[in-house]
Coordinates of C-alpha atoms in Angstrom, one line a residue:
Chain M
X1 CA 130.0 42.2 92.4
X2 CA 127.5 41.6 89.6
X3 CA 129.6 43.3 87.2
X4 CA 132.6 41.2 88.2
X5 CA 130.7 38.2 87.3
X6 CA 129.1 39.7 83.8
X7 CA 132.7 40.4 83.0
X8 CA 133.9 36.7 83.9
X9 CA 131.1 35.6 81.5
X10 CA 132.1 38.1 79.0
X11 CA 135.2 37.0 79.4
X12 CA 134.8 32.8 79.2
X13 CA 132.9 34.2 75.4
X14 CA 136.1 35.1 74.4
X15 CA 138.4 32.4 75.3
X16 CA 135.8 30.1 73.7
X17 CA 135.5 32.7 70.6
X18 CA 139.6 32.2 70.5
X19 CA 139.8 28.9 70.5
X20 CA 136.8 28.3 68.1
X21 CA 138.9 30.2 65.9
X22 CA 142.0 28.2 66.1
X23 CA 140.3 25.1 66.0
X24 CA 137.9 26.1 63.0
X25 CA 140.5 25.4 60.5
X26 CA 140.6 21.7 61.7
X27 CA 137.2 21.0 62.0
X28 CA 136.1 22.5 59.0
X29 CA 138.4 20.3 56.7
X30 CA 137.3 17.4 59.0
X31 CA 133.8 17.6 58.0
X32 CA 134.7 19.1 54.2
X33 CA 136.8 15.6 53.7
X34 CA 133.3 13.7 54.2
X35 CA 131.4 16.3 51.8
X36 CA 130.2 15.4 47.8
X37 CA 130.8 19.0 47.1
X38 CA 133.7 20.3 45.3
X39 CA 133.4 23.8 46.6
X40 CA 132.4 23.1 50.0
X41 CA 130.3 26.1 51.7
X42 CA 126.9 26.3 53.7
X43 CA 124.6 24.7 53.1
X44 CA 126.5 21.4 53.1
X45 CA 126.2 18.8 50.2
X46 CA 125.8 15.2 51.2
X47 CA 127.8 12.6 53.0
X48 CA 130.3 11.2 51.2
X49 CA 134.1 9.3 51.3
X50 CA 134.4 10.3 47.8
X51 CA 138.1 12.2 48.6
X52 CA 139.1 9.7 50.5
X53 CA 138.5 7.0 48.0
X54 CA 140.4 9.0 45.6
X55 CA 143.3 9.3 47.9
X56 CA 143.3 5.7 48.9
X57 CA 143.9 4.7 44.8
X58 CA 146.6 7.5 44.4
X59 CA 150.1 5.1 44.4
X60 CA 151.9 9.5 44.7
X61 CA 149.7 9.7 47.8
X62 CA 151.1 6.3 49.5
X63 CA 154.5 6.8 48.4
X64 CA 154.3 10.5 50.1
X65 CA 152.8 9.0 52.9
X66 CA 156.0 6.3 53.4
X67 CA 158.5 9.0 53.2
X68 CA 156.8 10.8 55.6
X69 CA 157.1 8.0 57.6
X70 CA 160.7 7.4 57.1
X71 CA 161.7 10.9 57.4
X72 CA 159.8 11.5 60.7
X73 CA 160.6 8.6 62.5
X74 CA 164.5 8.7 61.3
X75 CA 164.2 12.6 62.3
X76 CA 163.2 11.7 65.7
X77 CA 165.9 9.4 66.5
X78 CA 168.2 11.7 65.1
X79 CA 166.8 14.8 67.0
X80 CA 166.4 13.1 69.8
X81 CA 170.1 11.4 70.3
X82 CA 171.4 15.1 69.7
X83 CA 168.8 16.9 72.2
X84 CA 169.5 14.2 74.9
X85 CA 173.6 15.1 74.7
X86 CA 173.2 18.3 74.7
X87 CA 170.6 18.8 77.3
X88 CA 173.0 16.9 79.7
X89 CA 176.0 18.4 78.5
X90 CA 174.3 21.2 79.9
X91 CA 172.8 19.9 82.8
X92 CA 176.3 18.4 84.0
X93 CA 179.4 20.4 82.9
X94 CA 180.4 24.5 83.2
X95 CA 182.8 25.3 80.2
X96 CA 184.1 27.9 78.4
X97 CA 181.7 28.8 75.3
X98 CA 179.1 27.6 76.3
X99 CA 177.1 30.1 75.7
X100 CA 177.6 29.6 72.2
X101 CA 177.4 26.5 72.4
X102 CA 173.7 26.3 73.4
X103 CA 172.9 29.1 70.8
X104 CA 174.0 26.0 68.3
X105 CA 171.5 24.1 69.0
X106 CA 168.9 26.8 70.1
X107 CA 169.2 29.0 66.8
X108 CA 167.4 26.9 64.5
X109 CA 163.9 27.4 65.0
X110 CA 164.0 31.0 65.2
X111 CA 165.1 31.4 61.7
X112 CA 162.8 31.6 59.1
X113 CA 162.2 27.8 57.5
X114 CA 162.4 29.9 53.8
X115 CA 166.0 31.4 54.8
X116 CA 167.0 27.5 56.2
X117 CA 165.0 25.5 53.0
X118 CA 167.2 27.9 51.0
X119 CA 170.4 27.5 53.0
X120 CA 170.4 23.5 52.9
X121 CA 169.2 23.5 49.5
X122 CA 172.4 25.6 47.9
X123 CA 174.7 23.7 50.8
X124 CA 173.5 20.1 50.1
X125 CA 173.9 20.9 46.0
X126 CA 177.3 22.2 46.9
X127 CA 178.5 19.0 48.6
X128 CA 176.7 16.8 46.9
X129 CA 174.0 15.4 49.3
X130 CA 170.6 17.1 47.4
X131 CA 167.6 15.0 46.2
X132 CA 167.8 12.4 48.6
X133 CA 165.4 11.0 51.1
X134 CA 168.6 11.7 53.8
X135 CA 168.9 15.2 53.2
X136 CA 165.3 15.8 54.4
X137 CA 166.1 13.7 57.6
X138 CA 169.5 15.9 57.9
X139 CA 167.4 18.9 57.6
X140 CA 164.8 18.2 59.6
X141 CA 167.2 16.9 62.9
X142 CA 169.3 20.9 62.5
X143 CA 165.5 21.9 62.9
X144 CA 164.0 19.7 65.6
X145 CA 167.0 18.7 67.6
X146 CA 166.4 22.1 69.9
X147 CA 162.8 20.6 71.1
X148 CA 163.9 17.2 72.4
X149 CA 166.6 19.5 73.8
X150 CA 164.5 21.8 75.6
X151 CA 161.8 18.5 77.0
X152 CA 164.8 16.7 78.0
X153 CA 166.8 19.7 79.7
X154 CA 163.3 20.4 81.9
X155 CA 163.3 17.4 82.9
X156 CA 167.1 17.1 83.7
X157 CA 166.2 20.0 86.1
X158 CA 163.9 17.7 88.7
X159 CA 166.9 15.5 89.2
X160 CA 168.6 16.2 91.9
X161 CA 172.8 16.6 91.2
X162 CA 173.7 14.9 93.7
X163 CA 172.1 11.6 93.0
X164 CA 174.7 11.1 90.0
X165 CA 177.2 11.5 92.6
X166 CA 175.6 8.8 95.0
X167 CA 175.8 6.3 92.0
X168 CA 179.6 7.4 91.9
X169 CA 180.3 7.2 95.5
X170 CA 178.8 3.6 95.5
X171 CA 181.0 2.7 93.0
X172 CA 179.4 2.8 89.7
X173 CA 181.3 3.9 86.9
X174 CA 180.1 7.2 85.1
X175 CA 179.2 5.3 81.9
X176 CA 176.9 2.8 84.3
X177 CA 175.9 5.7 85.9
X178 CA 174.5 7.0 82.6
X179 CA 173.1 3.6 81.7
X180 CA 171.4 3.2 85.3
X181 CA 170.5 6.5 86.9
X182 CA 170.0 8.8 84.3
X183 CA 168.8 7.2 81.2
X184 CA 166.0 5.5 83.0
X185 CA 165.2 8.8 85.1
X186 CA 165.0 10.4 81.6
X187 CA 163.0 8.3 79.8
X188 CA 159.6 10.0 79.7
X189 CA 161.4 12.7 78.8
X190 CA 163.2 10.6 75.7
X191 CA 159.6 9.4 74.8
X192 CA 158.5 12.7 74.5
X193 CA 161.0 14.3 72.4
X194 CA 160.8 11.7 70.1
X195 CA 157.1 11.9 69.6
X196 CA 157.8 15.9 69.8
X197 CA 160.2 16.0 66.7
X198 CA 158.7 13.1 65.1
X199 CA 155.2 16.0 64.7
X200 CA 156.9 18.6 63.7
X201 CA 159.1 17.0 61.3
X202 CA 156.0 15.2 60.1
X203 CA 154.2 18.7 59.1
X204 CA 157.0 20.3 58.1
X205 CA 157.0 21.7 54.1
X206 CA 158.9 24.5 53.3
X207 CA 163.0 22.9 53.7
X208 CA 161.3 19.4 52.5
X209 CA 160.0 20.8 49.4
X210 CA 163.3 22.4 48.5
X211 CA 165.5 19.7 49.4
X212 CA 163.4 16.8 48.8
X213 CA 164.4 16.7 44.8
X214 CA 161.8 13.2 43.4
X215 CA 161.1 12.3 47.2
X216 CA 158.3 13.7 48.1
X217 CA 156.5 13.8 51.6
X218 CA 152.7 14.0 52.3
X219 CA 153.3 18.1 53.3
X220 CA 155.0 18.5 49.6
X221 CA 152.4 16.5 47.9
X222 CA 149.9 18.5 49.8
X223 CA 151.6 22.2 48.7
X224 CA 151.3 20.8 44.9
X225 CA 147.8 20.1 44.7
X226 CA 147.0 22.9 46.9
X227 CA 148.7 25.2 43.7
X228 CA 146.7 23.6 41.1
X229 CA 143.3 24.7 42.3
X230 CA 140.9 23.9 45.3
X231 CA 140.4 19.6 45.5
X232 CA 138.7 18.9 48.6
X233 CA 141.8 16.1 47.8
X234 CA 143.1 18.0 50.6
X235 CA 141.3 18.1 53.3
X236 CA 141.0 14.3 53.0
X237 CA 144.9 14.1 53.3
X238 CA 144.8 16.6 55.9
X239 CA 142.7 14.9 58.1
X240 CA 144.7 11.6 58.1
X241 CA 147.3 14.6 58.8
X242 CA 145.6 15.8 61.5
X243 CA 145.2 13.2 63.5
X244 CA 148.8 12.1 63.0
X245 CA 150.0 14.8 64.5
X246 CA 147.5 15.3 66.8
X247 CA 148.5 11.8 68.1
X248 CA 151.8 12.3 68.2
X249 CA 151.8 15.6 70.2
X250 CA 149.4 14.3 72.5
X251 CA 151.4 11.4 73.3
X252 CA 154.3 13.8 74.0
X253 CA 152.3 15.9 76.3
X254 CA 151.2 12.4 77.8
X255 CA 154.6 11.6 78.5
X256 CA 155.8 15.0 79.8
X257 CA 153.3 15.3 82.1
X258 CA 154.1 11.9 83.6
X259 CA 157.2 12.5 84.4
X260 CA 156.2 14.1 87.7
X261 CA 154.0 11.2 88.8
X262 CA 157.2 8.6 88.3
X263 CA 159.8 8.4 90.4
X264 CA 163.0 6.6 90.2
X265 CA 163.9 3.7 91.7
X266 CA 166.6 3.6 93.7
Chain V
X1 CA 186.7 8.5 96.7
X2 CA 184.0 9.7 94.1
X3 CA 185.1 9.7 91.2
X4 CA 184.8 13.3 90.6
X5 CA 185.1 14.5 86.8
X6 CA 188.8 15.5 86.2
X7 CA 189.3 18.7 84.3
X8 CA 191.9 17.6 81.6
X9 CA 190.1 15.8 78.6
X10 CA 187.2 13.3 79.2
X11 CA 186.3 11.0 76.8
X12 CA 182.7 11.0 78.6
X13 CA 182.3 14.6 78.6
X14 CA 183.2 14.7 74.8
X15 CA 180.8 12.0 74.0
X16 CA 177.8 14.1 75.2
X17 CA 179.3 17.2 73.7
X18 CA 180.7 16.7 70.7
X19 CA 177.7 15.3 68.6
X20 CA 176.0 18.4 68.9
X21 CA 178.9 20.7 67.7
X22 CA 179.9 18.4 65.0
X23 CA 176.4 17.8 63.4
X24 CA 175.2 22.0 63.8
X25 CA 178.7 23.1 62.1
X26 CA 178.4 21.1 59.2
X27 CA 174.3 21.1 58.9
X28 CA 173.6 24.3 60.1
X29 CA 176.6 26.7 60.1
X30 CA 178.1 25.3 56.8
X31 CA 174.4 26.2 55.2
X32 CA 174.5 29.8 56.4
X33 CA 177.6 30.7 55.9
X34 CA 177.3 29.2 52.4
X35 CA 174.5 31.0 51.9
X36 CA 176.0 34.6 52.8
X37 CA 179.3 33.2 50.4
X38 CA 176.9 32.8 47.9
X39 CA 175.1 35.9 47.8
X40 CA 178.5 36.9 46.3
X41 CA 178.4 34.2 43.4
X42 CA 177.7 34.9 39.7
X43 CA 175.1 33.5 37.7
X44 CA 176.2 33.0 33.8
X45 CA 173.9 30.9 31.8
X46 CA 171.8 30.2 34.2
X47 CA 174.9 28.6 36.1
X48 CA 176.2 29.5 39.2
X49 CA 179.7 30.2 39.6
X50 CA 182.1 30.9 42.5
X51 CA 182.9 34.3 42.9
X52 CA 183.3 37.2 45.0
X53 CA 181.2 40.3 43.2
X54 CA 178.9 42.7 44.7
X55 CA 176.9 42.5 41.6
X56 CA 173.7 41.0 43.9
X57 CA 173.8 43.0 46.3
X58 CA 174.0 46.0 44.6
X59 CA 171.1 44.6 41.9
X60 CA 168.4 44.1 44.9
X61 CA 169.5 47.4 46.9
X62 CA 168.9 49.5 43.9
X63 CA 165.5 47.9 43.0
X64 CA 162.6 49.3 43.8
X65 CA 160.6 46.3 44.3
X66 CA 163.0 45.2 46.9
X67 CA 162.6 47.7 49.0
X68 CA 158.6 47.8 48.5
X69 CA 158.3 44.3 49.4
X70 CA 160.8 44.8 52.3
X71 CA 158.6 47.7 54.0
X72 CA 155.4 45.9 53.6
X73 CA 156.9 42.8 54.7
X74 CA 157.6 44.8 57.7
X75 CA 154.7 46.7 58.5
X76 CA 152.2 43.6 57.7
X77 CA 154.8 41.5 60.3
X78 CA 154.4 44.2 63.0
X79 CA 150.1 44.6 62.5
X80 CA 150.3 40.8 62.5
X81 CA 152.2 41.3 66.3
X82 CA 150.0 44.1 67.3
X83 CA 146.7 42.1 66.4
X84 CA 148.0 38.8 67.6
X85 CA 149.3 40.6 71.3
X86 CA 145.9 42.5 71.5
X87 CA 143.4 39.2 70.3
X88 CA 145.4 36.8 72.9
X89 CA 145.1 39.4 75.9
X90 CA 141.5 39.3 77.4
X91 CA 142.1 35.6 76.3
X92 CA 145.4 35.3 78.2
X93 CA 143.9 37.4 81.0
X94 CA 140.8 35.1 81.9
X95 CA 143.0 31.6 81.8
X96 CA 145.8 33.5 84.3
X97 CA 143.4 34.7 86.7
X98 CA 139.5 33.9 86.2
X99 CA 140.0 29.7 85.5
X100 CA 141.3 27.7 87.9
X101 CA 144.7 25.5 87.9
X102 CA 143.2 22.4 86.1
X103 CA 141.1 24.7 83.6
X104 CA 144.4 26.9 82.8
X105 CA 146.3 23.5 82.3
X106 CA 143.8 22.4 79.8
X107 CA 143.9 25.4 78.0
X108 CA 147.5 25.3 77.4
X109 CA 147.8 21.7 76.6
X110 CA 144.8 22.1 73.5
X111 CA 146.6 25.3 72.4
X112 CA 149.7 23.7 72.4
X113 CA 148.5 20.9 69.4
X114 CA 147.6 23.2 66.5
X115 CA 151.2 24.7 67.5
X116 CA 152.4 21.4 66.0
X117 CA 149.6 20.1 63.4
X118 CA 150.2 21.2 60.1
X119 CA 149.8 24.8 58.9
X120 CA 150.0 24.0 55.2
X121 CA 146.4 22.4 55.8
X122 CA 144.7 25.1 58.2
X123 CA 146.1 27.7 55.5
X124 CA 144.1 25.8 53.1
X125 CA 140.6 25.2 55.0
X126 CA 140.5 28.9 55.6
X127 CA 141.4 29.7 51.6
X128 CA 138.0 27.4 51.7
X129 CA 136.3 29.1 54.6
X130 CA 136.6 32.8 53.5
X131 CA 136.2 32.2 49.4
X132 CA 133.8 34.1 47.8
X133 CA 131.0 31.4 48.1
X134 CA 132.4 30.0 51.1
X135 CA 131.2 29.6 54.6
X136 CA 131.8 32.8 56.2
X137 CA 130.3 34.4 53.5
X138 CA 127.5 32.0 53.5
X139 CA 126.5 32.6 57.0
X140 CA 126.9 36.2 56.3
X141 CA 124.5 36.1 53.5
X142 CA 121.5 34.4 56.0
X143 CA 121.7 38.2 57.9
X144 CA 121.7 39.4 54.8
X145 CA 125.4 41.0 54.7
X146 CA 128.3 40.6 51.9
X147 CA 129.6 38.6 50.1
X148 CA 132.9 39.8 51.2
X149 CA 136.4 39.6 49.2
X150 CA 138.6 38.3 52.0
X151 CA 141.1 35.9 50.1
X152 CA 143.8 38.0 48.1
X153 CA 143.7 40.8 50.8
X154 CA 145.8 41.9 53.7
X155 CA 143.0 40.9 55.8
X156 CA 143.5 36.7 54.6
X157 CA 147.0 37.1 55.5
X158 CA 146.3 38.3 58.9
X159 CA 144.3 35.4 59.0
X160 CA 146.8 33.3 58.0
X161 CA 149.1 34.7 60.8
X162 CA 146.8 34.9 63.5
X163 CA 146.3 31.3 62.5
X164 CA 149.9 30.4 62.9
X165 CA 151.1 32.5 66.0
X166 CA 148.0 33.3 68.0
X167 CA 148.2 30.0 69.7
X168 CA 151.3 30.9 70.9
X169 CA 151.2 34.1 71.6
X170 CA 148.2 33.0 74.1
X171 CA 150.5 30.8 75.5
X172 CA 153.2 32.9 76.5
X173 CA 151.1 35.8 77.9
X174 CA 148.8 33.2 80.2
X175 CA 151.8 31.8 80.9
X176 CA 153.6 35.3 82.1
X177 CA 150.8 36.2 84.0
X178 CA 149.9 33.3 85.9
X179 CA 153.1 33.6 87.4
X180 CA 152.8 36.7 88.5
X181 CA 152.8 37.3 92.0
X182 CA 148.7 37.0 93.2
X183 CA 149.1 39.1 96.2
X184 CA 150.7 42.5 94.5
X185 CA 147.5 42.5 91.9
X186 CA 145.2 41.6 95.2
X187 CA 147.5 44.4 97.0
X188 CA 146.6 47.2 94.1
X189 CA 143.0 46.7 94.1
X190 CA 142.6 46.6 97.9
X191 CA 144.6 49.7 97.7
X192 CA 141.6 51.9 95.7
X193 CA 143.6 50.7 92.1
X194 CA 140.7 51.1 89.1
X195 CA 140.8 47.5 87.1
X196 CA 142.3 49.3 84.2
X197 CA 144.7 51.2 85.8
X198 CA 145.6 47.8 87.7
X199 CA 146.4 46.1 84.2
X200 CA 148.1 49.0 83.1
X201 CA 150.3 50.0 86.3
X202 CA 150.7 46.8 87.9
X203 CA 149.8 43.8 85.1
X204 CA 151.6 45.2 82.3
X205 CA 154.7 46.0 83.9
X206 CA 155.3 43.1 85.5
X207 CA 154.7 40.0 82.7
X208 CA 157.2 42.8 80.5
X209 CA 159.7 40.6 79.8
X210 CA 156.9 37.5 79.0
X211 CA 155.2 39.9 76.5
X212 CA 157.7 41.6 74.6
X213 CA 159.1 37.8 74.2
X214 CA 155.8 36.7 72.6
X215 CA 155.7 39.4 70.3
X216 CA 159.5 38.5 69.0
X217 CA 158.4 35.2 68.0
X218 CA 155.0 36.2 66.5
X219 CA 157.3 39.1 64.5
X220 CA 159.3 36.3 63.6
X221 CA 156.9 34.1 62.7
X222 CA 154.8 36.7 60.2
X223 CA 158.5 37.7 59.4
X224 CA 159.2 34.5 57.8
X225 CA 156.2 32.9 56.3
X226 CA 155.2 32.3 52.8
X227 CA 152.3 30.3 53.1
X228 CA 149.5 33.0 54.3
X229 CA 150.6 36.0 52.1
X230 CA 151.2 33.2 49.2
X231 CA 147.7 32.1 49.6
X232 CA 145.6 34.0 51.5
X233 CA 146.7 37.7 50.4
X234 CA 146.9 36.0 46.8
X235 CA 150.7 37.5 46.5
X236 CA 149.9 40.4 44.6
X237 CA 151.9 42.6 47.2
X238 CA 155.3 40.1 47.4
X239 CA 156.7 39.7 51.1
X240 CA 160.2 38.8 51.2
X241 CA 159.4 34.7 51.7
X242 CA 157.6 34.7 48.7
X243 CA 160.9 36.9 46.9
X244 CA 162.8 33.9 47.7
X245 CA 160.5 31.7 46.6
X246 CA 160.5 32.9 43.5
X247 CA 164.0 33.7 42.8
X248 CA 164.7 30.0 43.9
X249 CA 161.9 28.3 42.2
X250 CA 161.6 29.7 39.3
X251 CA 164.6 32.4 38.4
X252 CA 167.2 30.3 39.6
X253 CA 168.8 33.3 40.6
X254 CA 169.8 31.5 44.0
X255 CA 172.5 34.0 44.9
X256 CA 169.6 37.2 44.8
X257 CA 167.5 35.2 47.2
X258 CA 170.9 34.7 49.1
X259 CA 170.6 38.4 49.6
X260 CA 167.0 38.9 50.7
X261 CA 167.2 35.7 53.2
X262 CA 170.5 37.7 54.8
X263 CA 168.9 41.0 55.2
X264 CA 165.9 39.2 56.7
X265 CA 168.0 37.6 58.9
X266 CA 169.8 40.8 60.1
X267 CA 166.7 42.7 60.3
X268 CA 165.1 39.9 62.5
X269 CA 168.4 39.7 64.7
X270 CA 168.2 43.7 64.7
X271 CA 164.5 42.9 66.3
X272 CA 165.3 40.2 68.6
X273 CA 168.2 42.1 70.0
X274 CA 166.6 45.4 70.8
X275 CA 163.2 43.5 72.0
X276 CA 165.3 41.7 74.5
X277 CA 167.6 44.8 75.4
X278 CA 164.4 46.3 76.0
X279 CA 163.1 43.3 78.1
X280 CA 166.0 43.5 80.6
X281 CA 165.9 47.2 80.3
X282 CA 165.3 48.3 84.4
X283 CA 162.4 50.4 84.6
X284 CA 162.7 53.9 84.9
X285 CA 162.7 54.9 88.7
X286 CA 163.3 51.3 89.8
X287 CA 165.7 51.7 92.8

């Protein structure tokens, strides 16, 4: 079995050679944010928070950075509240359309962002909502709504039907029901939508540069500079980026995976 | 009693349902169908006006440009898939059925964060990594090789795709095959069946449906994104993305990219449809 276990090793190369390549991207602006040179390459130049100094004194940079904030978080809620209804419409009731019904909320991510940043802009110029701060939020919840859906829905699945009628058949009402059974049994879940959406929303650029008129978000600010020329600017942003996201979809996996080691009480 | 659900209107079943329908048909179906009613409007004076003329439609069709972009948009989408399905398969391979559970979990779990960290970024720190002077070429020079043009080609916007959809695409496939059933690969190999011919006769057709799923969304993906032909393949060949970039942006000939963003959408229903037809296709000589 000796060539069983070259190929193993063979094999272990690759997945490391994969996922050198899809983390190289990540580590490389990591360490170019901390580098004097403008053109970063190999050799490096020497250590410095140059970039990040520069960032730091840029009032477009903090701005970007608070309607990031705004938009994420306000996206998340949004998203969230929608996924959550929908997953346990699903989860709880047979009707006609339904099929369509899911494909409402399912759709959205499988259509290019161009075709949808093009879409909402013309649609949001036609009725009179473009420009704003709230029409990136808007966009952003058509977009994200389907993954809270989808974390929620999973989790949904591990509850067992009949527990909802117990509640019932002990004399809670289906709105205490809600409030006592299945809200809390659902709340890793909620968590981990919210930090779910809240990333992606956070990283998306192309519909928040179309619709986003004056208001710009770290992403947008981030395609502007990136068109001028090469400013190592970016990679300092980036990073803070990074590790927002990073964070936030590590603290939905966090949650997700929880959800089998918690159990309800009764 | 329980109190059952009735079947005639419930105020609690149309508080969970309704948000959803009401918020998707005026922020996501209102959009689209605008869109298609605008690929009908005119545009006098660099203003748009309401109308219902074929005058766009007939413009892109008869351009020769259009149709250019359109083919390679097509053909760099489906190399992207091939590359993307044939990269993540040894990969995809060892984490089903060389690592172990815990190993496999890990995997996933660090795959699925550059899934959701921003592309925008990576894009960028590999328009650094592969410039002229960069670090690929700079490691390439100690052997003594290049340098290498690799921004403004086809092969930077393969980058830029394998950069967005390889993570997933891994995903998927270790995903299909881990759960495939253990004992009918064990089954084929005690039976005499050459590693190969086990991937290909036994492997293959079983994670079908997983795979031809993974290459719809990485289609899609490539399909749809401007930011690796845009900067990495320099956009001297257009895709479609970048056509509607630049007919929004800068033409403000909205109801022209109206027309490009619906035939992309038809051709990547067209796609989805027939991949999954052919995913729930039974196999031939399946009793």
């Amino acid at each position: 079995m000796n060539s069983s276990r070259a190929l193993n090793y063979v094999l272990a190369a690759y997945v490391v050679l994969i996922f050198a390549f899809v983390f190289a991207p990540i580590i490389f602006s990591l360490i170019f944010s901390f580098n004097s040179q403008r053109f970063p390459t190999i050799p490096l130049g020497e250590f410095s928070t140059e970039w990040y100094e520069k960032i730091l004194a840029d009032p477009d940079v903090w701005e970007a950075a608070l309607n990031s904030l705004i938009v994420s978080s306000s996206t998340a809620v949004i998203a969230t509240f929608l996924g959550f209804c929908t997953a346990y419409s699903d989860f709880r009731y047979n009707f006609r359309l339904k099929g369509p019904y899911l494909g409402l909320i399912l759709l959205p991510p499988t259509i290019p962002l161009i075709i949808m940043a093009l879409a909402m802009l013309a649609w949001f110029s036609k009725i009179g909502m473009s420009g704003q701060i709230y029409s990136i939020i808007i966009a952003h919840s058509v977009l994200t709504a389907p993954f809270a859906m989808a974390v929620i829905r999973l989790r949904l699945n591990q509850m067992d039907p009949d527990l909802e009628a117990a509640a019932w058949n002990l004399g809670g009402s289906e709105w205490k029901t809600m409030r006592h059974v299945i809200i809390p049994f659902c709340k890793p879940a909620i968590a981990s939508g919210l930090f779910l959406t809240a990333a992606v929303s956070f990283d998306e650029f192309a519909v928040s540069w179309f619709v986003s008129g004056l208001n710009k978000t770290l992403p947008v600010i981030i395609m502007e500079i990136v068109q001028g020329n090469i400013d190592p600017q970016v990679n300092a942003i980036g990073t803070f980026v990074f590790l927002i996201s990073m964070t936030l979809v590590v603290l939905a996996q966090v949650f997700f995976a929880s959800r089998q080691l918690k159990s309800i009480r009764p | 009693m329980p109190q059952k659900p009735a079947r005639k209107f419930s105020l609690y079943a149309m508080t969970w349902r309704l948000p959803i329908i009401v918020w998707q048909l005026v922020f996501f179906v209102g959009p689209v169908l605008f869109m298609i009613a605008m690929s009908f409007f005119l545009v006098k004076n660099y203003r748009m006006t309401e109308a219902f003329e074929f005058v766009n439609w007939s413009k892109m069709m008869s351009r020769g440009y259009f149709w250019d972009s359109y083919w390679y948009t097509c053909l760099i989408a489906a190399v992207s898939t091939v590359c993307a399905m044939l990269l993540a398969f040894p990969a995809a391979f060892a984490l089903a059925f060389r690592a172990s559970d815990s190993t496999r979990r890990w995997a996933i779990f660090l795959l699925i964060i550059p899934f959701f960290t921003s592309y925008l970024v990576r894009t960028f720190s590999w328009f650094v990594i592969l410039s002229e002077s960069g670090v690929v070429n700079a490691m390439l020079g100690y052997i003594g090789l290049g340098p290498f043009t690799m921004l403004n080609t086809n092969f930077g916007t393969l980058v830029g795709y394998m950069t967005l959809t390889l993570p997933l695409v891994v995903i998927l496939q270790t995903i299909t095959m881990a759960n495939i059933d253990k004992t009918l690969v064990e089954t084929a190999r005690n039976l005499g069946c050459k590693p190969l011919a086990t991937i290909w006769q036994v492997i293959l057709p079983l994670s079908k449906t997983g795979f031809i799923v993974a290459a719809i969304f990485c289609f899609i993906l490539s399909f749809g994104d401007f930011v690796a032909p845009f900067y990495l393949g320099g956009s001297q060949e257009p895709t479609l993305p970048i056509l509607i970039l630049d007919t929004t942006k800068s033409g403000q000939q909205w109801p022209r990219a109206a027309v490009v963003a619906i035939i992309m959408m038809g051709t990547l229903f067209t796609i989805a449809f027939a991949g999954i037809a052919l995913a729930y296709r039974k196999r031939k000589g399946a009793k």
